[in-house]
C-alpha cells in the first residue's frame, strides 16, 4: 500500500530564511504522481505542483522549488527567502493511478510552517 | 465559475442524528471525492466517484454513505453521527490536463458531533 511520510511536524524560521520541507513516499507502482498542497490559516487547500514518476527534473516557480529523487523516494519542497505569507500547513500527497488522482490521493500528515517576522 | 462548493460551512450534531453534506462543482469534472481532515492526520479519503453513476470506498468509509446525484453533485451522508466523526470534511473534483489529473478542493465543512 502507498504511504507518504512528512517527518517534520512543525518548522519555525525567521523571515527571509530558506526552508526545506521533506516528503518521503512508498509505493509499489512504477507509475505514480506526487503533489504538494498548501493549507493557509483560512483552511482552504491550494494546489502547488504535480510531478509524475517519469520526470525527475527539478521544478522552480518563483521562490518555490521542488526536488524529486526516485533513488531516495523523496519529493522535497524548498522555499527561498521565506515570507510571512508562506506560513501554512503543507501537505505532500501520492496517487498511484496512471492518470493521477482518479482513485484519490494519499496524504502525508502535513508540516506546519511558521515564518516569524 | 465557483469551482467546488460545499454546504453547510459548519454544523453541530448530537450523537445519533443524521445529516447530508452537499458538494457541487461547475467545472464539468468527471471524478469527485470526499476526504476528512483530523488534527495531525492529514486528509483521508472516505469515498470517491470516478464518473457519474459510480462510487467506491476509500480508506475510511465506515459510517458514511455517498450519492453521485449527477455529474455536478456528490453528497456525503452520516446516518447516525458519532463523536468520532467530528472532523473537517473536504470535497474535491479532478480535471485532466495533458493526460494528467489534478484535484481541486472545496472550502470544507466543519462538523462537530456532541
PDB file of C-alpha atoms in Angstrom:
ATOM      1  CA  UNK A   1       0.000   0.000   0.000  1.00  0.00           C
ATOM      2  CA  UNK A   2       1.138   3.522  -0.639  1.00  0.00           C
ATOM      3  CA  UNK A   3       2.348   5.765   2.148  1.00  0.00           C
ATOM      4  CA  UNK A   4       3.560   9.337   2.472  1.00  0.00           C
ATOM      5  CA  UNK A   5       5.718  10.472   5.377  1.00  0.00           C
ATOM      6  CA  UNK A   6       6.317  14.066   6.352  1.00  0.00           C
ATOM      7  CA  UNK A   7       8.571  13.699   9.350  1.00  0.00           C
ATOM      8  CA  UNK A   8       8.666  17.400  10.188  1.00  0.00           C
ATOM      9  CA  UNK A   9       5.542  18.177  12.169  1.00  0.00           C
ATOM     10  CA  UNK A  10       6.381  21.853  12.627  1.00  0.00           C
ATOM     11  CA  UNK A  11       9.127  24.162  11.365  1.00  0.00           C
ATOM     12  CA  UNK A  12       9.704  27.714  12.548  1.00  0.00           C
ATOM     13  CA  UNK A  13      12.086  30.081  10.766  1.00  0.00           C
ATOM     14  CA  UNK A  14      12.683  33.782  10.608  1.00  0.00           C
ATOM     15  CA  UNK A  15      11.543  35.662   7.544  1.00  0.00           C
ATOM     16  CA  UNK A  16      13.964  35.609   4.595  1.00  0.00           C
ATOM     17  CA  UNK A  17      15.496  32.298   5.627  1.00  0.00           C
ATOM     18  CA  UNK A  18      15.376  29.371   3.221  1.00  0.00           C
ATOM     19  CA  UNK A  19      13.420  26.338   4.390  1.00  0.00           C
ATOM     20  CA  UNK A  20      13.027  22.791   3.049  1.00  0.00           C
ATOM     21  CA  UNK A  21      10.039  20.578   3.723  1.00  0.00           C
ATOM     22  CA  UNK A  22      10.722  16.866   3.437  1.00  0.00           C
ATOM     23  CA  UNK A  23       8.481  14.250   1.864  1.00  0.00           C
ATOM     24  CA  UNK A  24       9.239  10.532   1.609  1.00  0.00           C
ATOM     25  CA  UNK A  25       6.865   8.166  -0.136  1.00  0.00           C
ATOM     26  CA  UNK A  26       6.342   4.436  -0.539  1.00  0.00           C
ATOM     27  CA  UNK A  27       4.688   2.770  -3.493  1.00  0.00           C
ATOM     28  CA  UNK A  28       4.949  -0.490  -5.402  1.00  0.00           C
ATOM     29  CA  UNK A  29       3.802   1.063  -8.664  1.00  0.00           C
ATOM     30  CA  UNK A  30       6.230   2.263 -11.294  1.00  0.00           C
ATOM     31  CA  UNK A  31       3.744   4.896 -12.452  1.00  0.00           C
ATOM     32  CA  UNK A  32       2.653   7.378  -9.831  1.00  0.00           C
ATOM     33  CA  UNK A  33       2.139  11.074  -9.203  1.00  0.00           C
ATOM     34  CA  UNK A  34       3.322  13.293  -6.378  1.00  0.00           C
ATOM     35  CA  UNK A  35       1.662  16.512  -5.257  1.00  0.00           C
ATOM     36  CA  UNK A  36       2.162  19.386  -2.870  1.00  0.00           C
ATOM     37  CA  UNK A  37      -0.763  21.352  -1.434  1.00  0.00           C
ATOM     38  CA  UNK A  38      -0.755  24.431   0.798  1.00  0.00           C
ATOM     39  CA  UNK A  39      -3.343  24.992   3.537  1.00  0.00           C
ATOM     40  CA  UNK A  40      -3.190  28.573   4.880  1.00  0.00           C
ATOM     41  CA  UNK A  41      -4.807  29.516   8.202  1.00  0.00           C
ATOM     42  CA  UNK A  42      -8.060  30.215   6.351  1.00  0.00           C
ATOM     43  CA  UNK A  43      -8.356  26.458   5.789  1.00  0.00           C
ATOM     44  CA  UNK A  44      -8.652  26.018   2.042  1.00  0.00           C
ATOM     45  CA  UNK A  45      -6.366  23.648   0.137  1.00  0.00           C
ATOM     46  CA  UNK A  46      -4.314  25.186  -2.632  1.00  0.00           C
ATOM     47  CA  UNK A  47      -2.675  23.055  -5.326  1.00  0.00           C
ATOM     48  CA  UNK A  48       1.033  23.848  -5.771  1.00  0.00           C
ATOM     49  CA  UNK A  49       2.577  21.198  -8.014  1.00  0.00           C
ATOM     50  CA  UNK A  50       2.161  17.747  -9.568  1.00  0.00           C
ATOM     51  CA  UNK A  51       5.082  15.591 -10.672  1.00  0.00           C
ATOM     52  CA  UNK A  52       4.899  12.207 -12.416  1.00  0.00           C
ATOM     53  CA  UNK A  53       7.253   9.337 -11.696  1.00  0.00           C
ATOM     54  CA  UNK A  54       8.965   9.566 -15.082  1.00  0.00           C
ATOM     55  CA  UNK A  55      10.022  13.173 -14.718  1.00  0.00           C
ATOM     56  CA  UNK A  56      12.852  13.692 -12.235  1.00  0.00           C
ATOM     57  CA  UNK A  57      13.675  17.194 -13.363  1.00  0.00           C
ATOM     58  CA  UNK A  58      13.668  19.734 -10.588  1.00  0.00           C
ATOM     59  CA  UNK A  59      10.990  22.395 -10.798  1.00  0.00           C
ATOM     60  CA  UNK A  60      11.287  26.050  -9.888  1.00  0.00           C
ATOM     61  CA  UNK A  61       8.428  28.505  -9.613  1.00  0.00           C
ATOM     62  CA  UNK A  62       9.468  31.863  -8.238  1.00  0.00           C
ATOM     63  CA  UNK A  63      10.661  31.317  -4.668  1.00  0.00           C
ATOM     64  CA  UNK A  64       9.402  27.714  -4.675  1.00  0.00           C
ATOM     65  CA  UNK A  65      11.417  24.747  -5.877  1.00  0.00           C
ATOM     66  CA  UNK A  66      10.907  21.007  -5.760  1.00  0.00           C
ATOM     67  CA  UNK A  67      13.497  18.237  -5.768  1.00  0.00           C
ATOM     68  CA  UNK A  68      12.293  14.789  -6.858  1.00  0.00           C
ATOM     69  CA  UNK A  69      14.680  11.878  -6.304  1.00  0.00           C
ATOM     70  CA  UNK A  70      13.409   8.390  -7.109  1.00  0.00           C
ATOM     71  CA  UNK A  71      16.564   6.807  -5.672  1.00  0.00           C
ATOM     72  CA  UNK A  72      15.597   8.003  -2.196  1.00  0.00           C
ATOM     73  CA  UNK A  73      11.802   8.101  -2.785  1.00  0.00           C
ATOM     74  CA  UNK A  74      11.743  11.752  -1.841  1.00  0.00           C
ATOM     75  CA  UNK A  75       9.963  14.825  -3.162  1.00  0.00           C
ATOM     76  CA  UNK A  76      11.211  17.775  -1.127  1.00  0.00           C
ATOM     77  CA  UNK A  77       9.937  21.337  -1.271  1.00  0.00           C
ATOM     78  CA  UNK A  78      12.143  24.390  -0.718  1.00  0.00           C
ATOM     79  CA  UNK A  79      11.012  27.945  -0.134  1.00  0.00           C
ATOM     80  CA  UNK A  80      13.728  30.510  -0.763  1.00  0.00           C
ATOM     81  CA  UNK A  81      13.708  33.834   1.091  1.00  0.00           C
ATOM     82  CA  UNK A  82      10.625  32.880   3.091  1.00  0.00           C
ATOM     83  CA  UNK A  83       7.878  35.401   3.776  1.00  0.00           C
ATOM     84  CA  UNK A  84       5.232  35.618   6.490  1.00  0.00           C
ATOM     85  CA  UNK A  85       2.577  34.806   3.870  1.00  0.00           C
ATOM     86  CA  UNK A  86       4.212  31.403   3.424  1.00  0.00           C
ATOM     87  CA  UNK A  87       3.025  30.416   6.899  1.00  0.00           C
ATOM     88  CA  UNK A  88       0.697  27.467   6.379  1.00  0.00           C
ATOM     89  CA  UNK A  89       0.397  23.716   6.625  1.00  0.00           C
ATOM     90  CA  UNK A  90       1.931  21.988   3.624  1.00  0.00           C
ATOM     91  CA  UNK A  91       0.833  18.550   2.509  1.00  0.00           C
ATOM     92  CA  UNK A  92       2.628  16.099   0.265  1.00  0.00           C
ATOM     93  CA  UNK A  93       0.391  13.555  -1.492  1.00  0.00           C
ATOM     94  CA  UNK A  94       0.710  10.496  -3.730  1.00  0.00           C
ATOM     95  CA  UNK A  95      -1.508   8.947  -6.389  1.00  0.00           C
ATOM     96  CA  UNK A  96      -0.859   5.574  -7.932  1.00  0.00           C
ATOM     97  CA  UNK A  97      -3.432   5.928 -10.706  1.00  0.00           C
ATOM     98  CA  UNK A  98      -1.778   6.254 -14.105  1.00  0.00           C
ATOM     99  CA  UNK A  99      -3.828   9.362 -14.850  1.00  0.00           C
ATOM    100  CA  UNK A 100      -3.009  10.896 -11.487  1.00  0.00           C
ATOM    101  CA  UNK A 101      -5.758  11.351  -8.909  1.00  0.00           C
ATOM    102  CA  UNK A 102      -8.815   9.443 -10.116  1.00  0.00           C
ATOM    103  CA  UNK A 103      -8.609   6.894  -7.297  1.00  0.00           C
ATOM    104  CA  UNK A 104      -7.935   9.550  -4.697  1.00  0.00           C
ATOM    105  CA  UNK A 105      -4.807  10.890  -3.059  1.00  0.00           C
ATOM    106  CA  UNK A 106      -2.825   9.523  -0.133  1.00  0.00           C
ATOM    107  CA  UNK A 107      -1.699  12.439   2.006  1.00  0.00           C
ATOM    108  CA  UNK A 108       1.112  12.872   4.471  1.00  0.00           C
ATOM    109  CA  UNK A 109       0.236  14.299   7.863  1.00  0.00           C
ATOM    110  CA  UNK A 110       1.460  17.731   6.902  1.00  0.00           C
ATOM    111  CA  UNK A 111       4.170  20.134   8.017  1.00  0.00           C
ATOM    112  CA  UNK A 112       3.143  23.293   9.829  1.00  0.00           C
ATOM    113  CA  UNK A 113       5.460  26.059   8.634  1.00  0.00           C
ATOM    114  CA  UNK A 114       5.704  29.189  10.745  1.00  0.00           C
ATOM    115  CA  UNK A 115       7.515  32.203   9.334  1.00  0.00           C
ATOM    116  CA  UNK A 116       8.340  34.719  12.030  1.00  0.00           C
ATOM    117  CA  UNK A 117       8.754  38.387  11.062  1.00  0.00           C
TER     118      UNK A 117
ATOM    119  CA  UNK B   1     -17.116  29.888 -12.169  1.00  0.00           C
ATOM    120  CA  UNK B   2     -17.470  28.998  -8.472  1.00  0.00           C
ATOM    121  CA  UNK B   3     -15.239  25.882  -8.593  1.00  0.00           C
ATOM    122  CA  UNK B   4     -16.120  23.383  -5.848  1.00  0.00           C
ATOM    123  CA  UNK B   5     -18.760  24.490  -3.354  1.00  0.00           C
ATOM    124  CA  UNK B   6     -19.783  22.803  -0.114  1.00  0.00           C
ATOM    125  CA  UNK B   7     -22.732  23.299   2.206  1.00  0.00           C
ATOM    126  CA  UNK B   8     -23.026  23.808   5.060  1.00  0.00           C
ATOM    127  CA  UNK B   9     -19.823  25.515   6.204  1.00  0.00           C
ATOM    128  CA  UNK B  10     -20.342  24.486   9.806  1.00  0.00           C
ATOM    129  CA  UNK B  11     -22.697  22.087  11.574  1.00  0.00           C
ATOM    130  CA  UNK B  12     -23.245  20.845  15.096  1.00  0.00           C
ATOM    131  CA  UNK B  13     -24.984  17.485  15.562  1.00  0.00           C
ATOM    132  CA  UNK B  14     -25.964  15.382  18.510  1.00  0.00           C
ATOM    133  CA  UNK B  15     -24.891  11.753  18.626  1.00  0.00           C
ATOM    134  CA  UNK B  16     -27.305   9.660  16.588  1.00  0.00           C
ATOM    135  CA  UNK B  17     -28.568  12.457  14.377  1.00  0.00           C
ATOM    136  CA  UNK B  18     -28.227  12.239  10.614  1.00  0.00           C
ATOM    137  CA  UNK B  19     -27.212  14.786   8.053  1.00  0.00           C
ATOM    138  CA  UNK B  20     -26.084  15.168   4.457  1.00  0.00           C
ATOM    139  CA  UNK B  21     -23.115  17.217   3.344  1.00  0.00           C
ATOM    140  CA  UNK B  22     -23.576  18.678  -0.093  1.00  0.00           C
ATOM    141  CA  UNK B  23     -20.909  19.220  -2.745  1.00  0.00           C
ATOM    142  CA  UNK B  24     -21.188  20.671  -6.232  1.00  0.00           C
ATOM    143  CA  UNK B  25     -18.695  21.564  -8.932  1.00  0.00           C
ATOM    144  CA  UNK B  26     -19.228  23.635 -12.050  1.00  0.00           C
ATOM    145  CA  UNK B  27     -16.064  22.641 -13.899  1.00  0.00           C
ATOM    146  CA  UNK B  28     -17.543  19.618 -15.726  1.00  0.00           C
ATOM    147  CA  UNK B  29     -15.174  17.242 -13.932  1.00  0.00           C
ATOM    148  CA  UNK B  30     -15.820  13.517 -14.103  1.00  0.00           C
ATOM    149  CA  UNK B  31     -14.312  12.494 -10.773  1.00  0.00           C
ATOM    150  CA  UNK B  32     -15.302  13.662  -7.303  1.00  0.00           C
ATOM    151  CA  UNK B  33     -14.071  12.829  -3.806  1.00  0.00           C
ATOM    152  CA  UNK B  34     -14.815  13.151  -0.109  1.00  0.00           C
ATOM    153  CA  UNK B  35     -11.994  13.455   2.435  1.00  0.00           C
ATOM    154  CA  UNK B  36     -11.901  14.064   6.152  1.00  0.00           C
ATOM    155  CA  UNK B  37      -9.166  16.004   7.927  1.00  0.00           C
ATOM    156  CA  UNK B  38      -8.382  15.369  11.572  1.00  0.00           C
ATOM    157  CA  UNK B  39      -5.683  17.123  13.630  1.00  0.00           C
ATOM    158  CA  UNK B  40      -2.272  15.620  12.952  1.00  0.00           C
ATOM    159  CA  UNK B  41      -3.708  13.070  10.499  1.00  0.00           C
ATOM    160  CA  UNK B  42      -3.631  14.807   7.151  1.00  0.00           C
ATOM    161  CA  UNK B  43      -6.519  14.108   4.813  1.00  0.00           C
ATOM    162  CA  UNK B  44      -8.005  10.651   4.418  1.00  0.00           C
ATOM    163  CA  UNK B  45     -10.222   9.509   1.568  1.00  0.00           C
ATOM    164  CA  UNK B  46     -13.736   8.463   2.547  1.00  0.00           C
ATOM    165  CA  UNK B  47     -15.396   7.762  -0.814  1.00  0.00           C
ATOM    166  CA  UNK B  48     -14.869   8.706  -4.399  1.00  0.00           C
ATOM    167  CA  UNK B  49     -16.774   8.673  -7.665  1.00  0.00           C
ATOM    168  CA  UNK B  50     -14.650   8.183 -10.767  1.00  0.00           C
ATOM    169  CA  UNK B  51     -17.575   9.044 -13.033  1.00  0.00           C
ATOM    170  CA  UNK B  52     -21.284   9.733 -12.885  1.00  0.00           C
ATOM    171  CA  UNK B  53     -23.113   6.643 -11.670  1.00  0.00           C
ATOM    172  CA  UNK B  54     -20.168   5.017  -9.892  1.00  0.00           C
ATOM    173  CA  UNK B  55     -18.913   5.233  -6.324  1.00  0.00           C
ATOM    174  CA  UNK B  56     -16.129   3.434  -4.468  1.00  0.00           C
ATOM    175  CA  UNK B  57     -14.874   3.203  -0.909  1.00  0.00           C
ATOM    176  CA  UNK B  58     -11.726   4.934   0.163  1.00  0.00           C
ATOM    177  CA  UNK B  59      -9.591   4.456   3.250  1.00  0.00           C
ATOM    178  CA  UNK B  60     -12.201   5.320   5.913  1.00  0.00           C
ATOM    179  CA  UNK B  61     -15.745   4.635   4.593  1.00  0.00           C
ATOM    180  CA  UNK B  62     -17.356   3.212   7.728  1.00  0.00           C
ATOM    181  CA  UNK B  63     -20.301   5.273   8.979  1.00  0.00           C
ATOM    182  CA  UNK B  64     -20.787   7.117   5.698  1.00  0.00           C
ATOM    183  CA  UNK B  65     -22.780   6.785   2.503  1.00  0.00           C
ATOM    184  CA  UNK B  66     -22.485   8.754  -0.703  1.00  0.00           C
ATOM    185  CA  UNK B  67     -24.620   9.609  -3.703  1.00  0.00           C
ATOM    186  CA  UNK B  68     -23.435  10.863  -7.067  1.00  0.00           C
ATOM    187  CA  UNK B  69     -26.636  12.666  -7.918  1.00  0.00           C
ATOM    188  CA  UNK B  70     -25.427  13.834 -11.334  1.00  0.00           C
ATOM    189  CA  UNK B  71     -22.160  14.942 -12.853  1.00  0.00           C
ATOM    190  CA  UNK B  72     -22.120  18.125 -10.770  1.00  0.00           C
ATOM    191  CA  UNK B  73     -23.153  16.887  -7.342  1.00  0.00           C
ATOM    192  CA  UNK B  74     -21.700  14.387  -4.872  1.00  0.00           C
ATOM    193  CA  UNK B  75     -23.239  14.171  -1.405  1.00  0.00           C
ATOM    194  CA  UNK B  76     -21.967  12.539   1.791  1.00  0.00           C
ATOM    195  CA  UNK B  77     -24.460  11.223   4.350  1.00  0.00           C
ATOM    196  CA  UNK B  78     -23.960  10.389   8.003  1.00  0.00           C
ATOM    197  CA  UNK B  79     -26.862   8.150   9.009  1.00  0.00           C
ATOM    198  CA  UNK B  80     -26.148   8.117  12.740  1.00  0.00           C
ATOM    199  CA  UNK B  81     -23.479  10.599  13.711  1.00  0.00           C
ATOM    200  CA  UNK B  82     -20.841   9.662  16.299  1.00  0.00           C
ATOM    201  CA  UNK B  83     -18.343  11.895  18.143  1.00  0.00           C
ATOM    202  CA  UNK B  84     -15.544  10.152  16.185  1.00  0.00           C
ATOM    203  CA  UNK B  85     -16.958  11.779  13.054  1.00  0.00           C
ATOM    204  CA  UNK B  86     -16.123  15.237  14.348  1.00  0.00           C
ATOM    205  CA  UNK B  87     -13.836  16.489  11.615  1.00  0.00           C
ATOM    206  CA  UNK B  88     -13.399  18.862   8.705  1.00  0.00           C
ATOM    207  CA  UNK B  89     -14.793  17.395   5.511  1.00  0.00           C
ATOM    208  CA  UNK B  90     -13.431  18.341   2.129  1.00  0.00           C
ATOM    209  CA  UNK B  91     -14.970  17.632  -1.241  1.00  0.00           C
ATOM    210  CA  UNK B  92     -12.776  17.639  -4.337  1.00  0.00           C
ATOM    211  CA  UNK B  93     -13.134  17.194  -8.063  1.00  0.00           C
ATOM    212  CA  UNK B  94     -10.489  16.453 -10.634  1.00  0.00           C
ATOM    213  CA  UNK B  95      -9.698  17.565 -14.149  1.00  0.00           C
ATOM    214  CA  UNK B  96      -7.423  16.138 -16.809  1.00  0.00           C
ATOM    215  CA  UNK B  97      -4.731  18.358 -18.302  1.00  0.00           C
ATOM    216  CA  UNK B  98      -2.287  16.901 -20.799  1.00  0.00           C
ATOM    217  CA  UNK B  99      -3.300  13.424 -19.690  1.00  0.00           C
ATOM    218  CA  UNK B 100      -2.719  14.137 -16.022  1.00  0.00           C
ATOM    219  CA  UNK B 101      -5.349  14.702 -13.345  1.00  0.00           C
ATOM    220  CA  UNK B 102      -5.247  17.259 -10.559  1.00  0.00           C
ATOM    221  CA  UNK B 103      -7.719  17.564  -7.693  1.00  0.00           C
ATOM    222  CA  UNK B 104      -9.246  20.872  -6.681  1.00  0.00           C
ATOM    223  CA  UNK B 105     -10.801  21.189  -3.262  1.00  0.00           C
ATOM    224  CA  UNK B 106     -13.852  22.899  -1.830  1.00  0.00           C
ATOM    225  CA  UNK B 107     -13.625  25.183   1.233  1.00  0.00           C
ATOM    226  CA  UNK B 108     -14.542  22.434   3.698  1.00  0.00           C
ATOM    227  CA  UNK B 109     -17.346  21.715   6.172  1.00  0.00           C
ATOM    228  CA  UNK B 110     -16.584  21.743   9.893  1.00  0.00           C
ATOM    229  CA  UNK B 111     -18.685  19.131  11.694  1.00  0.00           C
ATOM    230  CA  UNK B 112     -18.942  18.836  15.463  1.00  0.00           C
ATOM    231  CA  UNK B 113     -20.745  15.818  16.905  1.00  0.00           C
ATOM    232  CA  UNK B 114     -21.624  16.116  20.575  1.00  0.00           C
TER     233      UNK B 114
END
